[in-house]
Amino acid sequence: MSLLTQILPAAIVAMMVAAGVCGLALFWGKERARGPLGPLAVGVAYLAGHLVITGWMSFPPADTTNWLPYFALAAAVLGAFCAVVPITNWARVIIFALVSTGALRLLLKPKFQYGWSPGEGWAWVACLGCAIVLVAVILDALARRPETAVEMPVFLLIVCAGTSGALMLSGSMLLGQFASVLAAAVLGTLVFTAGKIALGRGIVPVFSLLMGTLLVSGHFFAELPAASAGLLAFAPILALSYVGRSNKLLALGIRAAFVSIPVAVALVLAFRSSPPLDY
Amino acid sequence: MKPSKLLFTGILCSLAFALSAQAADSYKVDPVHSSVVFGIKHSGVTDFYGAFKEISGTVSFDAADPSKSSVELTVPVESIDTRSDKRDQHLKSPDFFNAKQFPAMTFKSTKIEGSGDSYKITGDLTLHGVTKPITADFKRGPDGKGGQGKTVGGGEARFTIKRSDYDMKFMLGPLGDEVNIILSLEGAKQ
């Protein structure tokens, strides 16, 4: 009960904010608004939800996981920019890679201070940055499919819910709450779907960066197994599976089931190595 | 100046220098005989108590001029012990102390005033990456002889902090905000 009362207010605020911003798009003009407002909805909703949990934060934040709202805003601005200004895919990837690298360096500052040599640290940042960019490329491929108006939020929700559960099992309710806020923000974007608007490619940088940095936080600052983090990060790739010419609802169900498999395995792995909190 | 006067002045100066140099006694904190105990309200009912098993630091004490005294302490967060491994693990997680990001708590005094056995120690407490000034009443005990014949000294401070001041806000409500701390220090004179 106590956990629910902790999670719900932040999740509700995030969902309302995302739904509100997406609702604006319906009035503003579908085609024109969906690009920039999709990422802004998720970014601002995450910021609001995070603040409900942590309260106002000092700047720069002492706890590096409190950089996440700033990452959300940066990625939202990037997503909105890419939606408005036509740039090549390569330019998009390079800009996102730079933003991800900067974000990871800020997030992993304590590891640079207390654990890693500079060379070791930058090697980690480079590898993790590549992984986040790869996740973004997968999600971008998913966002460009014509049938993703409904599918995209569903797949993202499955991954977010799994991430939230895995992070809670990893010994940090707080990180799990942050993931549930991201899930609620994605849920809020279903307003788009109700208006038959696809989320668009703009959401990709926001989701990839937030999901990636949450999983990195879970692994390095809590007890999330690396295998769980990897399975959760790359679960959306199974949404690209070819499922034949079945009807759309059935295809959605099959793809959702595919995405759920690595998510479920990640949860089992997280459970098996979870520090017990039932004291 | 006559040679005898010069010699006398020299001896006086050396004596004064030696006395001033010896005025502040330096103590190295003995982790075995020092304690950091904390109490925090659970479910609004009563305090449960925990401790940190490790502490290190130095105390420089100038009995003649306590304002010249200083205290520096470091407490590793990993050494937390609340008699429940599960709870200790949770307390070290990002929900509370976030031990992997903030492996140690530190205290560095900025002002010490008082006399006899009662002192007020003001200083910067760094906890969970946040540094805030605190003031604690310190009751000094008499010096004694340690196991190896060394002179030992110390005392005890009791003070209260709010964990929310240090951005430790998880489960505020079910777990109290105010944390009562007892810091009992003993150290061997160096």
Tab-separated table of C-alpha atoms in Angstrom:
chain	number	residue	atom	x	y	z
A	1	MET	CA	0.000	0.000	0.000
A	2	SER	CA	2.797	2.323	0.969
A	3	LEU	CA	4.601	1.553	-2.290
A	4	LEU	CA	1.479	2.262	-4.318
A	5	THR	CA	0.920	5.556	-2.553
A	6	GLN	CA	4.530	6.424	-3.368
A	7	ILE	CA	4.268	5.460	-7.036
A	8	LEU	CA	0.777	6.630	-7.933
A	9	PRO	CA	0.978	10.431	-7.472
A	10	ALA	CA	4.093	10.744	-9.649
A	11	ALA	CA	2.723	8.332	-12.258
A	12	ILE	CA	-0.621	10.120	-12.414
A	13	VAL	CA	1.053	13.524	-12.804
A	14	ALA	CA	3.309	12.182	-15.581
A	15	MET	CA	0.383	10.598	-17.391
A	16	MET	CA	-1.758	13.745	-17.121
A	17	VAL	CA	1.038	15.983	-18.369
A	18	ALA	CA	1.785	13.703	-21.338
A	19	ALA	CA	-1.900	13.381	-22.151
A	20	GLY	CA	-2.330	17.157	-21.875
A	21	VAL	CA	0.534	17.951	-24.227
A	22	CYS	CA	-0.593	15.271	-26.696
A	23	GLY	CA	-4.123	16.644	-26.443
A	24	LEU	CA	-2.759	19.980	-27.637
A	25	ALA	CA	-1.598	18.267	-30.814
A	26	LEU	CA	-5.117	17.118	-31.574
A	27	PHE	CA	-6.335	20.718	-31.520
A	28	TRP	CA	-3.284	22.237	-33.132
A	29	GLY	CA	-3.325	20.184	-36.304
A	30	LYS	CA	-2.391	16.553	-36.424
A	31	GLU	CA	0.333	16.288	-39.019
A	32	ARG	CA	2.075	19.494	-38.085
A	33	ALA	CA	2.036	19.027	-34.336
A	34	ARG	CA	2.709	15.374	-33.788
A	35	GLY	CA	6.415	15.556	-34.580
A	36	PRO	CA	7.575	18.097	-31.979
A	37	LEU	CA	4.807	17.527	-29.407
A	38	GLY	CA	5.313	13.747	-29.058
A	39	PRO	CA	8.857	13.985	-27.631
A	40	LEU	CA	8.026	17.126	-25.663
A	41	ALA	CA	5.046	15.336	-24.091
A	42	VAL	CA	7.181	12.448	-22.834
A	43	GLY	CA	10.108	14.661	-21.813
A	44	VAL	CA	8.056	17.194	-19.848
A	45	ALA	CA	5.868	14.449	-18.349
A	46	TYR	CA	8.946	12.595	-17.122
A	47	LEU	CA	10.346	15.802	-15.635
A	48	ALA	CA	7.081	16.457	-13.783
A	49	GLY	CA	6.807	12.899	-12.465
A	50	HIS	CA	10.427	12.813	-11.370
A	51	LEU	CA	9.991	16.075	-9.473
A	52	VAL	CA	6.918	14.704	-7.683
A	53	ILE	CA	9.120	11.896	-6.354
A	54	THR	CA	12.253	13.843	-5.483
A	55	GLY	CA	10.980	17.373	-4.893
A	56	TRP	CA	12.974	20.343	-6.150
A	57	MET	CA	16.554	19.395	-6.797
A	58	SER	CA	19.756	21.305	-6.397
A	59	PHE	CA	21.758	22.084	-9.522
A	60	PRO	CA	23.950	20.362	-10.390
A	61	PRO	CA	22.304	17.412	-8.639
A	62	ALA	CA	24.456	15.562	-6.107
A	63	ASP	CA	22.771	12.244	-6.821
A	64	THR	CA	23.559	11.684	-10.482
A	65	THR	CA	20.296	9.822	-11.141
A	66	ASN	CA	18.665	13.221	-10.650
A	67	TRP	CA	20.220	14.232	-13.975
A	68	LEU	CA	17.531	12.113	-15.643
A	69	PRO	CA	14.930	14.920	-15.897
A	70	TYR	CA	17.558	17.100	-17.576
A	71	PHE	CA	18.367	14.243	-19.965
A	72	ALA	CA	14.636	13.961	-20.683
A	73	LEU	CA	14.419	17.638	-21.555
A	74	ALA	CA	17.571	17.593	-23.683
A	75	ALA	CA	16.387	14.536	-25.593
A	76	ALA	CA	12.889	16.010	-25.965
A	77	VAL	CA	14.324	19.189	-27.470
A	78	LEU	CA	16.490	17.048	-29.772
A	79	GLY	CA	13.476	14.944	-30.774
A	80	ALA	CA	11.362	18.038	-31.429
A	81	PHE	CA	14.201	19.651	-33.404
A	82	CYS	CA	14.673	16.576	-35.571
A	83	ALA	CA	10.928	16.481	-36.184
A	84	VAL	CA	10.830	20.099	-37.360
A	85	VAL	CA	14.157	20.475	-39.122
A	86	PRO	CA	14.804	17.890	-41.846
A	87	ILE	CA	18.226	16.377	-41.188
A	88	THR	CA	19.803	13.203	-42.467
A	89	ASN	CA	19.676	9.975	-40.473
A	90	TRP	CA	23.429	10.101	-39.984
A	91	ALA	CA	23.285	13.620	-38.551
A	92	ARG	CA	20.487	12.486	-36.253
A	93	VAL	CA	22.561	9.524	-35.045
A	94	ILE	CA	25.684	11.627	-34.490
A	95	ILE	CA	23.844	14.306	-32.499
A	96	PHE	CA	22.121	11.645	-30.388
A	97	ALA	CA	25.422	9.827	-29.816
A	98	LEU	CA	26.985	13.062	-28.539
A	99	VAL	CA	24.035	13.762	-26.220
A	100	SER	CA	24.127	10.160	-24.929
A	101	THR	CA	27.868	10.302	-24.300
A	102	GLY	CA	27.529	13.539	-22.326
A	103	ALA	CA	24.610	12.115	-20.360
A	104	LEU	CA	26.488	8.920	-19.491
A	105	ARG	CA	29.563	10.872	-18.401
A	106	LEU	CA	27.399	12.910	-16.011
A	107	LEU	CA	25.506	9.866	-14.758
A	108	LEU	CA	28.621	7.793	-14.144
A	109	LYS	CA	30.625	10.547	-12.456
A	110	PRO	CA	30.813	8.604	-9.145
A	111	LYS	CA	32.330	5.599	-10.956
A	112	PHE	CA	34.996	7.915	-12.402
A	113	GLN	CA	35.594	9.263	-8.874
A	114	TYR	CA	35.658	6.042	-6.888
A	115	GLY	CA	36.056	3.106	-9.233
A	116	TRP	CA	37.437	3.565	-12.707
A	117	SER	CA	40.575	5.016	-14.177
A	118	PRO	CA	39.819	7.713	-16.790
A	119	GLY	CA	40.612	5.293	-19.632
A	120	GLU	CA	38.424	2.569	-18.171
A	121	GLY	CA	35.627	5.057	-17.535
A	122	TRP	CA	35.631	6.460	-21.056
A	123	ALA	CA	35.697	2.925	-22.471
A	124	TRP	CA	32.536	2.171	-20.469
A	125	VAL	CA	30.917	5.419	-21.588
A	126	ALA	CA	31.756	4.675	-25.236
A	127	CYS	CA	30.379	1.108	-25.072
A	128	LEU	CA	27.220	2.115	-23.226
A	129	GLY	CA	26.767	5.093	-25.582
A	130	CYS	CA	26.959	2.731	-28.578
A	131	ALA	CA	24.378	0.453	-26.945
A	132	ILE	CA	21.972	3.352	-26.366
A	133	VAL	CA	22.418	4.533	-29.965
A	134	LEU	CA	21.728	0.975	-31.168
A	135	VAL	CA	18.524	0.881	-29.102
A	136	ALA	CA	17.558	4.210	-30.676
A	137	VAL	CA	18.191	2.835	-34.167
A	138	ILE	CA	15.933	-0.166	-33.406
A	139	LEU	CA	13.178	2.081	-32.039
A	140	ASP	CA	13.563	4.408	-35.014
A	141	ALA	CA	13.017	1.479	-37.378
A	142	LEU	CA	9.917	0.601	-35.349
A	143	ALA	CA	8.627	4.184	-35.406
A	144	ARG	CA	8.942	4.345	-39.194
A	145	ARG	CA	6.695	1.343	-39.761
A	146	PRO	CA	3.271	2.329	-41.042
A	147	GLU	CA	1.328	0.213	-38.544
A	148	THR	CA	2.945	1.627	-35.411
A	149	ALA	CA	0.274	4.167	-34.395
A	150	VAL	CA	-0.966	1.716	-31.758
A	151	GLU	CA	1.988	-0.630	-31.592
A	152	MET	CA	4.739	1.749	-30.532
A	153	PRO	CA	3.200	2.822	-27.187
A	154	VAL	CA	2.235	-0.790	-26.440
A	155	PHE	CA	5.784	-2.075	-26.954
A	156	LEU	CA	7.293	0.802	-25.020
A	157	LEU	CA	4.855	0.188	-22.162
A	158	ILE	CA	5.809	-3.484	-21.962
A	159	VAL	CA	9.500	-2.571	-21.781
A	160	CYS	CA	8.881	0.232	-19.246
A	161	ALA	CA	6.759	-1.967	-16.997
A	162	GLY	CA	9.405	-4.687	-17.105
A	163	THR	CA	12.142	-2.163	-16.382
A	164	SER	CA	10.219	-0.765	-13.441
A	165	GLY	CA	9.750	-4.246	-11.978
A	166	ALA	CA	13.363	-5.268	-12.597
A	167	LEU	CA	14.706	-2.091	-11.004
A	168	MET	CA	12.526	-2.582	-7.928
A	169	LEU	CA	13.786	-6.154	-7.687
A	170	SER	CA	17.333	-4.856	-7.992
A	171	GLY	CA	17.005	-3.258	-4.588
A	172	SER	CA	15.997	0.270	-5.503
A	173	MET	CA	12.358	1.214	-5.236
A	174	LEU	CA	13.347	4.730	-6.240
A	175	LEU	CA	14.775	3.743	-9.638
A	176	GLY	CA	11.736	1.518	-10.160
A	177	GLN	CA	9.530	4.516	-9.482
A	178	PHE	CA	11.424	6.549	-12.076
A	179	ALA	CA	10.782	3.806	-14.643
A	180	SER	CA	7.104	3.730	-13.706
A	181	VAL	CA	6.988	7.487	-14.323
A	182	LEU	CA	8.376	6.879	-17.816
A	183	ALA	CA	5.742	4.173	-18.319
A	184	ALA	CA	3.026	6.597	-17.216
A	185	ALA	CA	4.329	9.254	-19.618
A	186	VAL	CA	4.164	6.744	-22.485
A	187	LEU	CA	0.657	5.772	-21.346
A	188	GLY	CA	-0.350	9.428	-21.562
A	189	THR	CA	0.666	9.530	-25.208
A	190	LEU	CA	-2.143	7.068	-25.966
A	191	VAL	CA	-4.166	10.256	-26.448
A	192	PHE	CA	-2.298	10.432	-29.755
A	193	THR	CA	-3.374	6.931	-30.587
A	194	ALA	CA	-6.979	7.813	-29.779
A	195	GLY	CA	-6.656	10.539	-32.391
A	196	LYS	CA	-5.149	7.963	-34.765
A	197	ILE	CA	-1.782	9.729	-34.721
A	198	ALA	CA	1.459	7.777	-34.562
A	199	LEU	CA	3.966	8.851	-31.918
A	200	GLY	CA	6.501	9.548	-34.624
A	201	ARG	CA	10.275	9.285	-34.642
A	202	GLY	CA	10.666	12.234	-32.287
A	203	ILE	CA	9.979	10.080	-29.224
A	204	VAL	CA	12.927	7.803	-30.004
A	205	PRO	CA	15.732	9.944	-28.478
A	206	VAL	CA	13.704	10.627	-25.308
A	207	PHE	CA	12.756	7.016	-24.694
A	208	SER	CA	16.139	5.554	-25.637
A	209	LEU	CA	18.105	7.949	-23.473
A	210	LEU	CA	15.823	7.648	-20.432
A	211	MET	CA	15.519	3.872	-20.676
A	212	GLY	CA	19.259	3.527	-21.255
A	213	THR	CA	20.273	5.751	-18.341
A	214	LEU	CA	17.740	4.087	-16.011
A	215	LEU	CA	19.161	0.657	-16.823
A	216	VAL	CA	22.739	1.925	-16.438
A	217	SER	CA	21.802	3.408	-13.035
A	218	GLY	CA	20.195	0.122	-12.014
A	219	HIS	CA	23.279	-1.858	-12.944
A	220	PHE	CA	25.951	0.443	-11.536
A	221	PHE	CA	24.196	1.940	-8.499
A	222	ALA	CA	21.806	-0.893	-7.554
A	223	GLU	CA	21.997	-4.636	-8.178
A	224	LEU	CA	20.404	-4.992	-11.631
A	225	PRO	CA	22.181	-7.840	-13.461
A	226	ALA	CA	23.840	-6.837	-16.745
A	227	ALA	CA	21.900	-9.581	-18.550
A	228	SER	CA	18.580	-8.133	-17.339
A	229	ALA	CA	19.586	-4.647	-18.439
A	230	GLY	CA	20.618	-5.917	-21.881
A	231	LEU	CA	17.442	-7.948	-22.386
A	232	LEU	CA	15.248	-5.010	-21.422
A	233	ALA	CA	17.152	-2.553	-23.607
A	234	PHE	CA	17.034	-4.712	-26.706
A	235	ALA	CA	13.592	-6.288	-26.214
A	236	PRO	CA	11.963	-3.905	-28.770
A	237	ILE	CA	13.998	-5.517	-31.575
A	238	LEU	CA	11.575	-8.453	-31.450
A	239	ALA	CA	8.762	-6.062	-32.341
A	240	LEU	CA	10.330	-5.892	-35.793
A	241	SER	CA	9.717	-9.615	-36.313
A	242	TYR	CA	7.802	-10.665	-39.394
A	243	VAL	CA	4.554	-12.247	-38.279
A	244	GLY	CA	2.877	-12.932	-41.627
A	245	ARG	CA	-0.281	-11.404	-43.036
A	246	SER	CA	-2.510	-11.763	-40.044
A	247	ASN	CA	-5.001	-9.089	-39.055
A	248	LYS	CA	-3.585	-6.035	-37.336
A	249	LEU	CA	-4.822	-6.846	-33.843
A	250	LEU	CA	-3.473	-10.372	-34.002
A	251	ALA	CA	-0.142	-9.107	-35.360
A	252	LEU	CA	0.032	-6.618	-32.492
A	253	GLY	CA	-0.667	-9.403	-30.002
A	254	ILE	CA	1.996	-11.660	-31.475
A	255	ARG	CA	4.624	-8.907	-31.561
A	256	ALA	CA	3.730	-7.850	-28.018
A	257	ALA	CA	4.164	-11.458	-26.922
A	258	PHE	CA	7.564	-11.560	-28.648
A	259	VAL	CA	8.669	-8.369	-26.843
A	260	SER	CA	7.380	-9.766	-23.557
A	261	ILE	CA	9.644	-12.833	-23.728
A	262	PRO	CA	13.014	-11.064	-23.097
A	263	VAL	CA	11.266	-8.753	-20.642
A	264	ALA	CA	10.001	-11.754	-18.670
A	265	VAL	CA	13.448	-13.401	-18.737
A	266	ALA	CA	14.983	-10.114	-17.534
A	267	LEU	CA	12.519	-10.053	-14.636
A	268	VAL	CA	13.324	-13.643	-13.679
A	269	LEU	CA	17.057	-12.893	-13.735
A	270	ALA	CA	16.528	-9.742	-11.671
A	271	PHE	CA	14.396	-11.705	-9.210
A	272	ARG	CA	17.004	-14.441	-8.840
A	273	SER	CA	19.741	-11.996	-7.951
A	274	SER	CA	17.584	-9.511	-6.069
A	275	PRO	CA	18.531	-8.417	-2.576
A	276	PRO	CA	15.591	-9.287	-0.302
A	277	LEU	CA	13.654	-6.271	0.893
A	278	ASP	CA	11.060	-8.116	2.969
A	279	TYR	CA	12.360	-7.024	6.335
B	1	MET	CA	72.847	42.687	25.068
B	2	LYS	CA	74.865	40.595	27.510
B	3	PRO	CA	75.417	36.945	26.486
B	4	SER	CA	73.600	35.732	29.611
B	5	LYS	CA	70.536	37.886	28.771
B	6	LEU	CA	70.621	36.662	25.183
B	7	LEU	CA	70.748	33.050	26.367
B	8	PHE	CA	67.870	33.663	28.801
B	9	THR	CA	65.745	35.285	26.076
B	10	GLY	CA	66.529	32.412	23.734
B	11	ILE	CA	65.507	29.820	26.313
B	12	LEU	CA	62.272	31.723	26.996
B	13	CYS	CA	61.455	31.908	23.291
B	14	SER	CA	62.190	28.194	22.792
B	15	LEU	CA	60.048	27.343	25.802
B	16	ALA	CA	57.183	29.524	24.577
B	17	PHE	CA	57.416	27.936	21.114
B	18	ALA	CA	57.512	24.458	22.562
B	19	LEU	CA	54.521	25.176	24.794
B	20	SER	CA	52.500	26.636	21.927
B	21	ALA	CA	53.416	23.687	19.738
B	22	GLN	CA	52.275	21.285	22.440
B	23	ALA	CA	49.157	23.276	23.291
B	24	ALA	CA	46.935	21.350	20.880
B	25	ASP	CA	46.833	17.625	21.563
B	26	SER	CA	46.213	15.416	18.583
B	27	TYR	CA	44.080	12.295	18.923
B	28	LYS	CA	43.621	9.587	16.324
B	29	VAL	CA	40.080	8.228	16.460
B	30	ASP	CA	39.998	4.641	17.694
B	31	PRO	CA	37.357	2.845	15.577
B	32	VAL	CA	37.025	-0.005	18.081
B	33	HIS	CA	36.079	2.219	21.001
B	34	SER	CA	34.165	4.884	19.069
B	35	SER	CA	30.547	4.616	18.002
B	36	VAL	CA	28.190	6.261	15.539
B	37	VAL	CA	24.659	5.300	16.520
B	38	PHE	CA	21.505	6.607	14.889
B	39	GLY	CA	17.830	6.326	15.702
B	40	ILE	CA	14.924	6.985	13.339
B	41	LYS	CA	11.193	6.719	13.885
B	42	HIS	CA	9.473	3.805	12.152
B	43	SER	CA	5.763	3.969	11.307
B	44	GLY	CA	5.471	6.929	13.661
B	45	VAL	CA	5.723	4.557	16.626
B	46	THR	CA	9.203	4.495	18.051
B	47	ASP	CA	12.832	4.782	17.043
B	48	PHE	CA	14.796	1.839	15.749
B	49	TYR	CA	18.538	2.070	16.138
B	50	GLY	CA	21.441	1.317	13.876
B	51	ALA	CA	25.144	2.027	13.854
B	52	PHE	CA	28.126	2.394	11.584
B	53	LYS	CA	30.823	-0.112	12.437
B	54	GLU	CA	33.702	1.931	11.077
B	55	ILE	CA	34.902	5.459	11.722
B	56	SER	CA	38.224	7.178	11.229
B	57	GLY	CA	39.569	10.667	11.741
B	58	THR	CA	41.576	12.968	13.932
B	59	VAL	CA	40.766	15.388	16.710
B	60	SER	CA	43.078	18.238	17.569
B	61	PHE	CA	42.223	19.589	21.009
B	62	ASP	CA	43.624	22.785	22.462
B	63	ALA	CA	42.512	23.004	26.087
B	64	ALA	CA	43.931	26.510	26.503
B	65	ASP	CA	42.181	27.881	23.425
B	66	PRO	CA	39.395	25.523	22.273
B	67	SER	CA	38.740	27.723	19.223
B	68	LYS	CA	42.008	26.346	17.843
B	69	SER	CA	40.716	22.789	18.118
B	70	SER	CA	39.459	20.843	15.150
B	71	VAL	CA	37.677	17.617	14.297
B	72	GLU	CA	37.756	15.626	11.055
B	73	LEU	CA	35.812	12.394	10.752
B	74	THR	CA	35.007	9.925	7.987
B	75	VAL	CA	32.396	7.188	8.226
B	76	PRO	CA	32.151	4.571	5.431
B	77	VAL	CA	28.498	4.037	4.491
B	78	GLU	CA	29.157	0.358	3.707
B	79	SER	CA	29.734	-0.233	7.424
B	80	ILE	CA	26.082	0.386	8.330
B	81	ASP	CA	24.627	-2.199	10.705
B	82	THR	CA	20.988	-2.279	11.788
B	83	ARG	CA	20.976	-5.967	12.834
B	84	SER	CA	19.147	-6.920	9.640
B	85	ASP	CA	21.177	-7.741	6.515
B	86	LYS	CA	18.153	-7.137	4.311
B	87	ARG	CA	17.557	-3.707	5.786
B	88	ASP	CA	21.256	-2.844	5.632
B	89	GLN	CA	21.306	-3.691	1.941
B	90	HIS	CA	18.267	-1.523	1.293
B	91	LEU	CA	19.755	1.359	3.294
B	92	LYS	CA	22.877	1.198	1.111
B	93	SER	CA	20.799	1.301	-2.099
B	94	PRO	CA	19.933	4.432	-4.110
B	95	ASP	CA	16.735	4.702	-2.042
B	96	PHE	CA	18.700	5.907	0.974
B	97	PHE	CA	22.467	6.326	1.360
B	98	ASN	CA	23.299	5.359	-2.245
B	99	ALA	CA	26.603	3.856	-1.102
B	100	LYS	CA	27.945	3.304	-4.612
B	101	GLN	CA	27.631	7.007	-5.387
B	102	PHE	CA	28.436	8.349	-1.953
B	103	PRO	CA	30.705	5.839	-0.193
B	104	ALA	CA	31.489	7.980	2.863
B	105	MET	CA	30.000	10.528	5.226
B	106	THR	CA	32.380	13.191	6.449
B	107	PHE	CA	32.426	15.858	9.103
B	108	LYS	CA	34.855	18.752	9.281
B	109	SER	CA	34.610	21.260	12.102
B	110	THR	CA	34.622	24.973	11.372
B	111	LYS	CA	34.197	26.382	14.880
B	112	ILE	CA	34.619	25.002	18.383
B	113	GLU	CA	33.731	26.915	21.509
B	114	GLY	CA	33.268	26.077	25.167
B	115	SER	CA	35.391	25.138	28.151
B	116	GLY	CA	35.893	22.426	30.725
B	117	ASP	CA	33.904	19.427	29.599
B	118	SER	CA	31.200	21.192	27.558
B	119	TYR	CA	31.760	22.349	24.003
B	120	LYS	CA	29.740	23.381	20.992
B	121	ILE	CA	31.137	22.022	17.758
B	122	THR	CA	30.005	23.561	14.499
B	123	GLY	CA	31.041	22.041	11.201
B	124	ASP	CA	30.118	20.772	7.764
B	125	LEU	CA	28.441	17.384	7.569
B	126	THR	CA	28.554	15.819	4.124
B	127	LEU	CA	26.033	13.067	3.664
B	128	HIS	CA	24.525	11.671	0.447
B	129	GLY	CA	26.545	14.207	-1.525
B	130	VAL	CA	25.034	17.195	0.289
B	131	THR	CA	27.050	19.377	2.663
B	132	LYS	CA	25.230	21.275	5.414
B	133	PRO	CA	26.481	23.024	8.542
B	134	ILE	CA	25.460	21.460	11.846
B	135	THR	CA	26.123	22.293	15.488
B	136	ALA	CA	26.421	19.637	18.161
B	137	ASP	CA	26.902	19.752	21.920
B	138	PHE	CA	29.989	17.784	22.846
B	139	LYS	CA	30.613	16.548	26.343
B	140	ARG	CA	34.281	15.793	26.874
B	141	GLY	CA	35.279	12.945	29.163
B	142	PRO	CA	38.398	12.783	31.310
B	143	ASP	CA	41.622	11.477	29.806
B	144	GLY	CA	42.525	7.902	30.647
B	145	LYS	CA	45.075	5.227	29.922
B	146	GLY	CA	44.561	2.925	26.970
B	147	GLY	CA	45.539	-0.728	26.629
B	148	GLN	CA	49.046	0.069	25.400
B	149	GLY	CA	49.653	2.656	28.088
B	150	LYS	CA	48.872	5.521	25.746
B	151	THR	CA	46.802	8.459	26.953
B	152	VAL	CA	43.310	8.302	25.523
B	153	GLY	CA	40.664	10.977	25.446
B	154	GLY	CA	37.265	11.572	23.954
B	155	GLY	CA	33.667	12.443	24.559
B	156	GLU	CA	30.188	12.256	23.211
B	157	ALA	CA	27.998	14.409	20.988
B	158	ARG	CA	24.257	14.081	20.467
B	159	PHE	CA	22.476	15.900	17.708
B	160	THR	CA	19.584	15.617	15.291
B	161	ILE	CA	19.533	16.089	11.529
B	162	LYS	CA	16.735	15.962	8.985
B	163	ARG	CA	17.450	13.414	6.275
B	164	SER	CA	15.370	15.425	3.806
B	165	ASP	CA	17.958	18.221	4.149
B	166	TYR	CA	20.406	15.759	2.608
B	167	ASP	CA	18.090	14.809	-0.292
B	168	MET	CA	17.278	11.484	1.328
B	169	LYS	CA	13.523	11.624	0.877
B	170	PHE	CA	12.510	8.042	0.171
B	171	MET	CA	9.598	6.828	2.322
B	172	LEU	CA	9.265	10.050	4.261
B	173	GLY	CA	6.308	9.396	6.498
B	174	PRO	CA	6.596	5.666	7.163
B	175	LEU	CA	10.194	6.435	8.089
B	176	GLY	CA	10.759	9.616	10.056
B	177	ASP	CA	12.574	12.651	8.723
B	178	GLU	CA	14.512	13.374	11.902
B	179	VAL	CA	17.520	11.214	12.636
B	180	ASN	CA	18.928	11.273	16.169
B	181	ILE	CA	22.645	10.682	16.178
B	182	ILE	CA	24.955	9.745	19.020
B	183	LEU	CA	28.619	10.164	18.227
B	184	SER	CA	30.919	8.725	20.846
B	185	LEU	CA	34.591	9.288	20.177
B	186	GLU	CA	37.687	7.879	21.778
B	187	GLY	CA	41.169	8.377	20.492
B	188	ALA	CA	44.760	7.833	21.481
B	189	LYS	CA	46.916	10.886	21.970
B	190	GLN	CA	49.581	11.028	19.260
